[in-house]
XYZ file of C-alpha atoms in Angstrom:
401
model
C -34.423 -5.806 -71.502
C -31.619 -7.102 -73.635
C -28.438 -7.280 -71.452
C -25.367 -6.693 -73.361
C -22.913 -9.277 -74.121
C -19.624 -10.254 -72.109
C -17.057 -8.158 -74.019
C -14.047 -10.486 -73.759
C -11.513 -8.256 -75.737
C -12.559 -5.328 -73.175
C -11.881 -7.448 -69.849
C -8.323 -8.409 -71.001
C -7.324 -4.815 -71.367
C -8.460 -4.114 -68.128
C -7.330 -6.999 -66.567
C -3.967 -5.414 -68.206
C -4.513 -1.893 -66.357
C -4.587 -3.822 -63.173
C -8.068 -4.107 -62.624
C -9.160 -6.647 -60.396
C -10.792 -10.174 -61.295
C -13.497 -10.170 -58.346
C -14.384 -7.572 -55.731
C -16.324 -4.183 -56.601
C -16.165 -3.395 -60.020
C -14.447 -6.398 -60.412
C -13.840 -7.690 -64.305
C -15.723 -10.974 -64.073
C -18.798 -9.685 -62.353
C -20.872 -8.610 -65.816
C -19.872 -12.622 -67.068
C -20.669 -14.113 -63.481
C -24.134 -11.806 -64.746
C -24.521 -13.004 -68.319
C -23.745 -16.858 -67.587
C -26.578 -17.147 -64.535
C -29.249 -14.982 -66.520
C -28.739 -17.578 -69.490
C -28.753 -20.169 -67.072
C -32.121 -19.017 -65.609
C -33.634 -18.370 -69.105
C -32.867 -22.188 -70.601
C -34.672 -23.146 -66.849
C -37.640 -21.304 -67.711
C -37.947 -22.542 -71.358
C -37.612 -25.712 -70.050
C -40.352 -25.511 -67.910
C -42.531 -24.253 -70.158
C -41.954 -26.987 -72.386
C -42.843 -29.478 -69.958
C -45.881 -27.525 -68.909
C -49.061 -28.614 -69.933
C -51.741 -25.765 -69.010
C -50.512 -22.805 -72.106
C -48.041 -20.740 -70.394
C -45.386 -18.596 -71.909
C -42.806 -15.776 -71.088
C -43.749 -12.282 -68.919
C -40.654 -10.515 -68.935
C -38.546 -10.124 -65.769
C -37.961 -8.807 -62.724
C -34.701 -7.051 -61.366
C -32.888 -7.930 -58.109
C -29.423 -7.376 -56.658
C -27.149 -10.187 -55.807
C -24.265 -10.444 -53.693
C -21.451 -12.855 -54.545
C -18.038 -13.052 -54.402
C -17.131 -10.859 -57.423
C -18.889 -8.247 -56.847
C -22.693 -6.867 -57.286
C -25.051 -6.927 -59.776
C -28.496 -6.619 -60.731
C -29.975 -9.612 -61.906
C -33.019 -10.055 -64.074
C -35.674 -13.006 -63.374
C -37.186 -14.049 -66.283
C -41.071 -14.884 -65.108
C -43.873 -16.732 -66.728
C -47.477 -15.494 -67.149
C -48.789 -18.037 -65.403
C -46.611 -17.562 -62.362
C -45.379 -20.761 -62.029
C -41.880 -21.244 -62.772
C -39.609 -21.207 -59.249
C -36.017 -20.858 -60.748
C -33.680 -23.411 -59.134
C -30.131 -21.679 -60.076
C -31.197 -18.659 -57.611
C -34.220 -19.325 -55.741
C -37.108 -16.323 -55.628
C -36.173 -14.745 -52.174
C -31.804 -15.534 -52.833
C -29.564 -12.185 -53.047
C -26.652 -14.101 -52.399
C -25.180 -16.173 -55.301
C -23.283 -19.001 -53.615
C -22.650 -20.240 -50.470
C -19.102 -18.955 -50.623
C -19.553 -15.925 -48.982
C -21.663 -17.710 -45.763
C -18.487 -20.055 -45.509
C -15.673 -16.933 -45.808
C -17.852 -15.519 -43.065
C -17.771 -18.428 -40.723
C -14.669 -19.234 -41.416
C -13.667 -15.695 -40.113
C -15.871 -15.740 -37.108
C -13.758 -19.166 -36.294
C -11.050 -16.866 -36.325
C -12.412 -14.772 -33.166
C -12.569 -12.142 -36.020
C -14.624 -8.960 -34.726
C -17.682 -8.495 -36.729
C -16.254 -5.078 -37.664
C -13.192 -6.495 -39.306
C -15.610 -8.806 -40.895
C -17.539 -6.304 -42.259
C -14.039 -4.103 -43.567
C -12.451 -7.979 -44.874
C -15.720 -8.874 -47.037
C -16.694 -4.966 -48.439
C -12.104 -5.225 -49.354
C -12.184 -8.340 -50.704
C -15.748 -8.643 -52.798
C -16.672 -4.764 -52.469
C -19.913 -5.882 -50.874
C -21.556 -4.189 -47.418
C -22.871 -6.525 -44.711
C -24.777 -5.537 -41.929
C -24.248 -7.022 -38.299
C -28.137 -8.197 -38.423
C -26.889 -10.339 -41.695
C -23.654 -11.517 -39.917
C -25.933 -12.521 -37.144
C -28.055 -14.425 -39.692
C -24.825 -16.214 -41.346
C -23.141 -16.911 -37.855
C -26.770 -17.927 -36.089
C -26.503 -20.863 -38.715
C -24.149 -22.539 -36.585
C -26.867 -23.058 -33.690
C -29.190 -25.556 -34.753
C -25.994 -27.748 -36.373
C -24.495 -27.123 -32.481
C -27.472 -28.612 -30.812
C -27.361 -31.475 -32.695
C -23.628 -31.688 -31.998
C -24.644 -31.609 -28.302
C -27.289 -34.185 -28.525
C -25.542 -36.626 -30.240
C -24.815 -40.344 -29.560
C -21.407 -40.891 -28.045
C -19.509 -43.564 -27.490
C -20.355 -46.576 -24.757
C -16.565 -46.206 -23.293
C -13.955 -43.306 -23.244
C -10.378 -45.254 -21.709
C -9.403 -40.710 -20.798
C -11.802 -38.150 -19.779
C -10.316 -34.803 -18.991
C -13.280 -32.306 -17.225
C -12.407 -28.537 -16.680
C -14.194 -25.051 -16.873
C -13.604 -21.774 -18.216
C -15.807 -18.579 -17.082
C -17.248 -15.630 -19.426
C -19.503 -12.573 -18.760
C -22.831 -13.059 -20.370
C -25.365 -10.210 -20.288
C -28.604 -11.315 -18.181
C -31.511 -9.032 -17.207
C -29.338 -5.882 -18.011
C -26.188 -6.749 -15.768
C -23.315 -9.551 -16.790
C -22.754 -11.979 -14.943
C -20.279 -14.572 -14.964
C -21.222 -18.194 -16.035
C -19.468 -21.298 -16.545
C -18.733 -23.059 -19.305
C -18.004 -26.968 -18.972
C -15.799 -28.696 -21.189
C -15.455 -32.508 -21.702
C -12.913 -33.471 -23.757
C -11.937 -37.272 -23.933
C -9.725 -40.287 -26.026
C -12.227 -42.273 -27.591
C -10.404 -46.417 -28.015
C -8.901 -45.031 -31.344
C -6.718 -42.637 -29.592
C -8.180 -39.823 -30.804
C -9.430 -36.457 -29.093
C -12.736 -35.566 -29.401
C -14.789 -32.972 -27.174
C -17.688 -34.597 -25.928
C -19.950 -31.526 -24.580
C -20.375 -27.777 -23.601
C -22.524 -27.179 -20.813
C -23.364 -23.741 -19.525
C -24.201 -23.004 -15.917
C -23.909 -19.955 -13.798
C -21.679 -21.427 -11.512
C -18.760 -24.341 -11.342
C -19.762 -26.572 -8.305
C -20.159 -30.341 -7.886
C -24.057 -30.537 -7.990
C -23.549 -29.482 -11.720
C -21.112 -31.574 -12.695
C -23.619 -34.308 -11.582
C -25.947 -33.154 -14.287
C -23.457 -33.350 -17.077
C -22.201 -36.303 -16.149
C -25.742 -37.737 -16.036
C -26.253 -36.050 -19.719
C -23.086 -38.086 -20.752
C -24.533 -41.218 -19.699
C -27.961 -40.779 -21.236
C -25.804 -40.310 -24.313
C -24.708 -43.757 -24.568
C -21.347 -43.329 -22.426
C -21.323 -46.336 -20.210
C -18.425 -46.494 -18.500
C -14.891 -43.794 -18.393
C -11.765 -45.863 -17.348
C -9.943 -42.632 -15.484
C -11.070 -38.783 -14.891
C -8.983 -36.225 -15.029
C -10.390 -33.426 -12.697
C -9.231 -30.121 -11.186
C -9.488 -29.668 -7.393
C -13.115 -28.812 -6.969
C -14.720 -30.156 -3.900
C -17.065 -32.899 -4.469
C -15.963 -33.572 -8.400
C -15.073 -37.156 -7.590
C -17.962 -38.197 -5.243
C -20.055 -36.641 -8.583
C -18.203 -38.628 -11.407
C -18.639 -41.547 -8.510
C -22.286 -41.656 -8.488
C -23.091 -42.040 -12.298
C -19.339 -43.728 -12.504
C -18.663 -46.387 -9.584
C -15.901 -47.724 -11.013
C -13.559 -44.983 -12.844
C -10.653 -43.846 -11.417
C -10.053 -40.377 -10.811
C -6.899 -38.869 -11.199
C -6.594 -35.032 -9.560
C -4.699 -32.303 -11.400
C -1.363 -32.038 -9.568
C -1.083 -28.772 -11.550
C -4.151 -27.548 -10.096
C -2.781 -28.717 -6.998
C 0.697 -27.309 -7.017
C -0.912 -24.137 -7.310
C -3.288 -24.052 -4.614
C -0.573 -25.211 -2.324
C 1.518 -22.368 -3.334
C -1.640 -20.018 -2.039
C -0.354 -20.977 0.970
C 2.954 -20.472 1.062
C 5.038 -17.501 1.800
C 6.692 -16.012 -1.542
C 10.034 -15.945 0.623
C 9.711 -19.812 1.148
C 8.260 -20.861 -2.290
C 11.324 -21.738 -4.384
C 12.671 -23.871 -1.323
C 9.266 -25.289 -1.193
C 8.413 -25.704 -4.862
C 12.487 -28.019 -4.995
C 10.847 -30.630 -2.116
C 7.497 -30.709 -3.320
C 9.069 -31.453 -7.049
C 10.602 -34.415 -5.225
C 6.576 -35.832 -4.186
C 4.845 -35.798 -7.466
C 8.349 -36.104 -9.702
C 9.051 -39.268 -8.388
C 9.243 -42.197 -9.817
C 7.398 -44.805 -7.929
C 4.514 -44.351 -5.181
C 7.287 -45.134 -2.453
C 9.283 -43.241 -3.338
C 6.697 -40.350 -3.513
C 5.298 -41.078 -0.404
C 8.806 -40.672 1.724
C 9.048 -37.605 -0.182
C 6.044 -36.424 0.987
C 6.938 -37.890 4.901
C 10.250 -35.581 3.917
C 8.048 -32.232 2.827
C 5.793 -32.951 6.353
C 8.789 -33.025 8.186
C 10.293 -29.725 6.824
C 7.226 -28.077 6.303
C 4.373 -29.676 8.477
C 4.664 -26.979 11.235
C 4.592 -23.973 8.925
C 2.461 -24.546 6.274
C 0.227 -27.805 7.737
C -2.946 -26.685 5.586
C -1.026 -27.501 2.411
C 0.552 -30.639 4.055
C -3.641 -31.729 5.003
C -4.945 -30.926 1.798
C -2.310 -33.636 -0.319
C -2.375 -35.902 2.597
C -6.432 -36.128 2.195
C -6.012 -36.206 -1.359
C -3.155 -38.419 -1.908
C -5.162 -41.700 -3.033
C -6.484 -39.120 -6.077
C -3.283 -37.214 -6.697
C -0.919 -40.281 -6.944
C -3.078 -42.656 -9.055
C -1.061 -42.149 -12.011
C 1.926 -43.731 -10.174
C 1.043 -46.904 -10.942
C 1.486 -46.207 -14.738
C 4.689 -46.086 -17.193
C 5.629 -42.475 -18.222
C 3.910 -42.565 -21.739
C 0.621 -42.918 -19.754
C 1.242 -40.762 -16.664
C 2.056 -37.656 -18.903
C -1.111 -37.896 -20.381
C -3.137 -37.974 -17.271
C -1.414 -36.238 -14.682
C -2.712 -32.836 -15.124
C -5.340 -31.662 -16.986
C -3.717 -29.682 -19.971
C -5.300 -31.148 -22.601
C -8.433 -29.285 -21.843
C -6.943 -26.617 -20.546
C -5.403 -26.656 -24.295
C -8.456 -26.199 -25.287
C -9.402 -23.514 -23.274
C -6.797 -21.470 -24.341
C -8.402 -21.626 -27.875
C -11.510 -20.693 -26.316
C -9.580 -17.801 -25.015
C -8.265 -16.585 -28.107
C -11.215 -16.743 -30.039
C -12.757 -14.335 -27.330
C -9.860 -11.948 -26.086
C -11.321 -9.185 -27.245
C -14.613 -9.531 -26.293
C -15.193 -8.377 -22.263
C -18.999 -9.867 -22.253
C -21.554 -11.393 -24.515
C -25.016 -10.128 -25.504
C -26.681 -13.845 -24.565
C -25.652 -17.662 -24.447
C -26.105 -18.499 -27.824
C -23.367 -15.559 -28.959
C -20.742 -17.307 -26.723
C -21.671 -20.827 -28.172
C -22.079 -20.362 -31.179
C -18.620 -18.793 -31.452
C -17.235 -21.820 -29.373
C -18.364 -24.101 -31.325
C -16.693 -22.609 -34.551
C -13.544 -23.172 -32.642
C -14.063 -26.467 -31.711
C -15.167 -27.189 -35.570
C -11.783 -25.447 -36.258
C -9.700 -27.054 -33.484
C -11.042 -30.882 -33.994
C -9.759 -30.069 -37.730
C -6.295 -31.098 -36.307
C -7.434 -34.205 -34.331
C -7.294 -36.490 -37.186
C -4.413 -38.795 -35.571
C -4.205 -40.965 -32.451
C -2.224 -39.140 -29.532
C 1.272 -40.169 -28.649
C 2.114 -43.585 -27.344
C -1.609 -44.473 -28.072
C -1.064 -48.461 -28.446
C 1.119 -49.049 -25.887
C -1.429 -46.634 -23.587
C -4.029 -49.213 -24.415
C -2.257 -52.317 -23.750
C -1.661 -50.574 -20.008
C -5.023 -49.727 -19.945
C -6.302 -53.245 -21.016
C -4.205 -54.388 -17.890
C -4.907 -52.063 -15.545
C -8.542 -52.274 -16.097
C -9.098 -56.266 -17.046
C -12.278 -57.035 -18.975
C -13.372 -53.631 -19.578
C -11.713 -52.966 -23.200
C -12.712 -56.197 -24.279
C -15.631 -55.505 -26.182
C -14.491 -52.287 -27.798
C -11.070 -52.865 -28.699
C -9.346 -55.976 -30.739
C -5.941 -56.627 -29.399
């Protein structure tokens, strides 16, 4: 069937009406049509040129592709001898270029709803998706995320910061909430880069273990300091793949948890003294301010007084450090920052179908998110040279100073 030829002086007039250039109906889909048919026929006479059983033409076959500017039906020129696999769109393709796969993703990066998805692409290109195709386009992302997960990382990380962030995830009918682990860390260049996700129904010590020891069988030898959140048992954890990093506790995480404790009449009073502990600006001077907050406090509120009292040696570690490197590692909001990107991307979702539909979506953001980590973080060279101090011999082989 002869197809009828790209009428040029017809498209400008209604390009002039205001007739779009892509989308349904749109004015370049009967070219997009003519160019890849006459692409498709010189690949066929091609190959029968170079063929040397006698072959020839057998007509065609019609199919409907999707692409950006709009659908069409597309004939297939075959050969009699059923040979010829067209390379320009491939026997079993409907979708003309990749374009459409990335605009998806790219959306679904977004923490864009599958039904806005759906409206955005049948708007924009005037072509209907179904959510088992978006689920196709968006499952892509899983084998490229296991990868991601099993790659080779590097022998040292100078900053590791280790969090978690909970989501409902449909399991045997009910959801449940699981955890999701995040490692995110400065590599020697200064640079963030998130290390792992790790899913497990619940955030406790014992699993920690097992991500740590999945770090290590990844090639990371040795972290320089840890910043953790209050969980019991986190630093005996990190200690038993980690013997010699230092762990720095979230005084964040801490602050809060202290303010648990304290009456809502007595919490701006106590919030002023306890600024005066972890505000100060030398490890004296933060430990008479903590002999001051005792002395005020001790009798009211002694389980907060206990609980930084056991934990000073891990909440004060980053005394010993200028400001440029105690801002970095004093709480743990650069993950947190991380999680809050998690958090957008999933706002309006209340629970997931399975593990791989939280992931996979996670791992779009972090594609999207690391898009910005392209530059060392503040301070970075003078952080090092404290570093390279602090922790003598360790930086030696990984750094040139």
């Amino acid at each position: 069937m002869t197809n009828p030829t790209f009428d040029m002086q017809a498209a400008i007039q209604a390009l002039r009406d205001g007739k779009g250039l892509s989308g349904k109906d749109g004015i370049l889909t009967p070219l997009i049509k003519q160019l890849t048919e006459a692409a498709m026929q010189a690949e066929l006479e091609q190959h029968l040129e170079q063929g040397e059983a006698p072959n020839r033409k057998n007509g065609s076959s019609a199919k409907t592709m999707k692409s950006t500017s709009g659908n069409f039906e597309l004939n297939t020129p075959r050969d009699r001898a059923g040979s010829f696999e067209p390379q320009i769109v491939k026997k079993h393709q409907t979708q003309l270029t990749d374009e459409l796969e990335r605009k998806i993703i790219g959306l679904f990066a977004l923490g864009t709803s599958y039904q806005d998805i759906r409206a955005h692409i049948e708007e924009m290109y005037g072509i209907c998706v179904s959510n088992g195709t978006l689920n196709a386009v968006t499952d892509k992302l899983l084998p490229e995320l296991q990868t991601w997960r099993e790659r080779e990382l590097d022998p040292i990380y100078p900053i590791v910061w280790l969090d978690a962030i909970h989501y409902k995830i449909k399991e045997n009918g009910r959801y449940i909430s699981k955890a999701i682990y995040t490692i995110l860390a400065v590599n020697v260049e200064g640079k963030k880069e998130l290390l792992g996700l790790y899913l497990s129904e619940h955030e406790g010590a014992h699993h920690w273990l097992s991500v740590l020891t999945d770090l290590h069988n990844r090639g990371v030898k040795d972290i320089l300091i840890a910043c953790v959140d209050g969980l019991k048992g986190f630093p005996e954890a990190i200690e038993s793949i980690y013997p010699k990093t230092e762990i720095q506790h979230c005084i964040i995480h801490q602050v809060r948890n202290s303010l648990k404790y304290v009456a809502s009449k007595n919490q701006k009073a106590f919030m002023a003294d306890l600024k005066c502990v972890y505000k100060a600006t030398t490890l004296n001077a933060a430990e008479s301010a903590l002999d001051e907050l005792e002395a005020k406090w001790g009798e009211k509120y002694p389980v907060v007084i206990n609980s930084w009292r056991n934990k000073w040696p891990t909440l004060s570690a980053y005394f010993k450090y200028p400001d440029y490197v105690r801002t970095a590692i004093y709480t743990t909001n650069a993950v947190e920052a991380v999680h809050r990107q998690f958090r957008k991307l999933t706002k309006t979702k209340g629970g997931f179908a399975n593990e791989n539909s939280l992931l996979k979506l996670l791992y779009a953001g972090i594609l999207r998110a690391s898009e910005r980590w392209t530059h060392p973080v503040q301070n970075w060279n003078l952080t090092l040279s404290q570093l390279s101090i602090h922790f003598e011999g360790r930086l030696d082989a990984h750094i040139d100073l």
